[in-house]
Amino acid sequence: MDLAGLEEVVAVHDRGSLAAAHDGDPATAVLAGGTWLFSTPQPQLRRLVDLTTLGWEPFTVTGEGLRLAGTCPVSAVAEVPAQPGWAAHPLLRQCVRALLASFKVRSVATVGGNVCLALPAGSMTSLAAALDGTAELWAADGSVRRLAVADLVLGDRRTALRPGEVLRAVTLPDAALRATTAFRRTSLSRLGRSASLVVGRRDLDGGLVVTVTAATERPVVLRYPEAPPAPVVARDVEQRVAASCGWFDDVHGAPDWRRATTLRSVAEVCEELA
Ligand SMILES: Cc1cc2nc3c(=O)[nH]c(=O)nc-3n(C[C@H](O)[C@H](O)[C@H](O)COP(=O)(O)OP(=O)(O)OC[C@H]3O[C@@H](n4cnc5c(N)ncnc54)[C@H](O)[C@@H]3O)c2cc1C
């Protein structure tokens, strides 16, 4: 879609020019893959700041874990090579496939765009929340802030990003990548948008982490030092959702159906990991 109100698209090549162009002005937005920005009218915008010209390495594997650049294409996440001991590696591909779009969209949509757009069905949010991903946020004043992705996404299209902040990278820690994971995704139709996405994670120390996305406005993460019986986890998920954000309601699924589906998936992932 043509964004008729735009006056300028600024290509930035380093942190200084990014900070100067993206200073928190509400008429300015950063442009990543553009798969959402160009899909709907943006009457408030006069300027786009193109992040793709920064030339960030899409992903790097370090002793710390896996660092995904904000501009890493979603499809590239599925191409991260498996490392010895990374039992959670299949989750990368599962979450890429959970972004229900053609290969054309997946190959330009970015990790940063997906997380910062903050749709409940944001599958890179699901991945990062399930694996304790930390967001590295660059502010226009040159400072850097780190925040768990599960805390960065606050609700449907709402984040904790401050004006002028840019998601530079998401780091998935090595310890979480060594965990065993179980994945369940449900949608109303075979090729529909995720209505419920549950990831169970069994850490090497025996701990259990259960993450719910898509069925709730924001990620819901429960942690246990040891795995309790599945019905206990399902009950805890229900209580946590009721006490926090509630079950999400949109054309991709009614709240009562999302609740039932999610609780079934929670029980299944717990049994799979037991
Ligand atoms: C056919 C189709 C299917 C889709 N299916 C899904 C789906 O299943 N789930 C889903 O979540 N989305 C879906 N989307 C929406 C969207 O394509 C994705 O969320 C995509 O990942 C957005 O990434 P992008 O790089 O294209 O973001 P853009 O469109 O470039 O930007 C999206 C928003 O994020 C901001 N932003 C981008 N990068 C950063 C950054 N690094 N730091 C700070 N802010 C940033 C932008 O300013 C903008 O507000 C779909 C879109 C299409 C066209």
Tab-separated table of C-alpha atoms in Angstrom, residues 31-172:
chain	number	residue	atom	x	y	z
A	31	LEU	CA	10.865	0.453	8.946
A	32	ALA	CA	12.042	-3.155	9.033
A	33	GLY	CA	10.415	-5.673	6.665
A	34	GLY	CA	7.442	-3.368	6.111
A	35	THR	CA	5.026	-6.326	5.947
A	36	TRP	CA	2.738	-4.669	8.454
A	37	LEU	CA	3.710	-0.993	7.945
A	38	PHE	CA	2.759	-1.122	4.271
A	39	SER	CA	-0.339	-3.267	4.844
A	40	THR	CA	-2.522	-0.613	6.422
A	41	PRO	CA	-2.920	3.201	6.271
A	42	GLN	CA	-0.532	5.100	8.560
A	43	PRO	CA	-2.018	8.616	8.495
A	44	GLN	CA	0.075	9.782	11.463
A	45	LEU	CA	3.418	9.020	9.792
A	46	ARG	CA	5.544	11.530	7.861
A	47	ARG	CA	8.895	9.757	8.023
A	48	LEU	CA	10.230	6.197	7.973
A	49	VAL	CA	13.709	5.287	9.159
A	50	ASP	CA	14.942	2.230	7.292
A	51	LEU	CA	16.762	-0.175	9.626
A	52	THR	CA	17.690	-2.651	6.918
A	53	THR	CA	20.493	-0.388	5.645
A	54	LEU	CA	22.330	-0.786	8.983
A	55	GLY	CA	23.731	-4.091	7.733
A	56	TRP	CA	23.361	-5.947	11.025
A	57	GLU	CA	24.460	-9.602	10.957
A	58	PRO	CA	21.141	-11.536	11.038
A	59	PHE	CA	22.265	-13.932	13.765
A	60	THR	CA	25.367	-14.869	15.712
A	61	VAL	CA	26.078	-17.859	17.901
A	62	THR	CA	28.237	-17.087	20.933
A	63	GLY	CA	29.023	-18.777	24.243
A	64	GLU	CA	26.120	-16.780	25.644
A	65	GLY	CA	23.612	-18.292	23.224
A	66	LEU	CA	21.940	-17.147	20.020
A	67	ARG	CA	21.766	-13.444	19.199
A	68	LEU	CA	19.110	-12.551	16.652
A	69	ALA	CA	19.400	-9.069	15.184
A	70	GLY	CA	16.272	-6.914	15.168
A	71	THR	CA	16.515	-6.993	11.377
A	72	CYS	CA	16.987	-10.781	11.152
A	73	PRO	CA	14.411	-12.065	8.663
A	74	VAL	CA	11.947	-14.464	10.276
A	75	SER	CA	12.789	-17.135	7.673
A	76	ALA	CA	16.493	-16.932	8.615
A	77	VAL	CA	15.677	-18.042	12.163
A	78	ALA	CA	14.848	-21.476	10.743
A	79	GLU	CA	18.280	-21.584	9.124
A	80	VAL	CA	20.304	-21.129	12.319
A	81	PRO	CA	22.549	-24.233	12.366
A	82	ALA	CA	21.996	-26.661	15.226
A	83	GLN	CA	24.755	-26.516	17.827
A	84	PRO	CA	25.865	-29.507	19.938
A	85	GLY	CA	23.504	-29.848	22.898
A	86	TRP	CA	20.827	-27.476	21.617
A	87	ALA	CA	17.853	-29.759	22.206
A	88	ALA	CA	15.515	-26.777	21.771
A	89	HIS	CA	16.701	-26.165	18.201
A	90	PRO	CA	13.492	-27.551	16.551
A	91	LEU	CA	11.549	-24.787	18.310
A	92	LEU	CA	13.181	-22.210	16.029
A	93	ARG	CA	11.607	-23.749	12.924
A	94	GLN	CA	8.298	-24.435	14.690
A	95	CYS	CA	7.971	-20.757	15.624
A	96	VAL	CA	8.949	-19.579	12.138
A	97	ARG	CA	6.226	-21.799	10.694
A	98	ALA	CA	3.778	-20.414	13.253
A	99	LEU	CA	3.924	-17.071	11.425
A	100	LEU	CA	1.157	-17.936	9.040
A	101	ALA	CA	2.266	-16.191	5.893
A	102	SER	CA	3.812	-17.017	2.538
A	103	PHE	CA	7.562	-17.502	2.156
A	104	LYS	CA	7.646	-14.019	0.577
A	105	VAL	CA	6.333	-12.435	3.776
A	106	ARG	CA	8.470	-14.619	6.062
A	107	SER	CA	11.620	-13.765	4.157
A	108	VAL	CA	11.253	-10.001	4.656
A	109	ALA	CA	9.365	-9.833	7.977
A	110	THR	CA	11.869	-9.411	10.790
A	111	VAL	CA	12.302	-10.601	14.350
A	112	GLY	CA	12.269	-6.997	15.608
A	113	GLY	CA	9.200	-6.086	13.583
A	114	ASN	CA	7.346	-9.117	14.848
A	115	VAL	CA	8.135	-8.484	18.520
A	116	CYS	CA	7.617	-4.695	18.356
A	117	LEU	CA	4.333	-4.971	16.466
A	118	ALA	CA	3.217	-7.027	19.478
A	119	LEU	CA	0.358	-8.966	17.958
A	120	PRO	CA	-0.723	-11.797	20.293
A	121	ALA	CA	0.117	-14.213	17.441
A	122	GLY	CA	3.654	-12.844	17.156
A	123	SER	CA	5.569	-16.073	16.748
A	124	MET	CA	8.982	-14.508	17.376
A	125	THR	CA	7.540	-13.223	20.647
A	126	SER	CA	6.456	-16.808	21.393
A	127	LEU	CA	9.957	-18.098	20.656
A	128	ALA	CA	11.712	-15.454	22.710
A	129	ALA	CA	9.322	-15.648	25.664
A	130	ALA	CA	9.572	-19.443	25.757
A	131	LEU	CA	13.394	-19.384	25.755
A	132	ASP	CA	13.950	-16.498	28.201
A	133	GLY	CA	14.912	-14.140	25.373
A	134	THR	CA	16.272	-10.735	26.344
A	135	ALA	CA	15.727	-7.670	24.184
A	136	GLU	CA	18.582	-5.204	23.708
A	137	LEU	CA	17.012	-1.786	23.249
A	138	TRP	CA	18.888	1.163	21.810
A	139	ALA	CA	17.753	4.619	22.881
A	140	ALA	CA	18.313	7.806	20.907
A	141	ASP	CA	20.569	9.190	23.690
A	142	GLY	CA	23.052	6.356	23.110
A	143	SER	CA	22.071	4.274	26.140
A	144	VAL	CA	21.203	0.576	26.049
A	145	ARG	CA	18.433	-1.102	28.031
A	146	ARG	CA	17.829	-4.831	28.449
A	147	LEU	CA	14.406	-6.266	29.078
A	148	ALA	CA	12.934	-9.771	28.931
A	149	VAL	CA	10.871	-10.070	25.737
A	150	ALA	CA	8.056	-11.463	27.907
A	151	ASP	CA	8.025	-8.058	29.662
A	152	LEU	CA	8.525	-5.986	26.509
A	153	VAL	CA	5.219	-7.111	25.005
A	154	LEU	CA	2.481	-5.621	27.179
A	155	GLY	CA	-0.639	-6.356	25.143
A	156	ASP	CA	-2.202	-6.370	21.692
A	157	ARG	CA	-0.072	-3.813	19.770
A	158	ARG	CA	1.341	-2.456	23.054
A	159	THR	CA	4.967	-2.630	24.157
A	160	ALA	CA	7.233	-1.176	26.819
A	161	LEU	CA	9.326	0.525	24.092
A	162	ARG	CA	10.057	4.138	24.951
A	163	PRO	CA	9.848	6.861	22.300
A	164	GLY	CA	12.891	6.625	20.031
A	165	GLU	CA	13.910	3.132	21.211
A	166	VAL	CA	14.874	0.467	18.711
A	167	LEU	CA	15.089	-3.264	19.261
A	168	ARG	CA	18.696	-3.997	18.347
A	169	ALA	CA	18.722	-7.724	19.133
A	170	VAL	CA	17.141	-10.589	21.015
A	171	THR	CA	19.449	-12.997	22.826
A	172	LEU	CA	18.285	-16.530	23.565
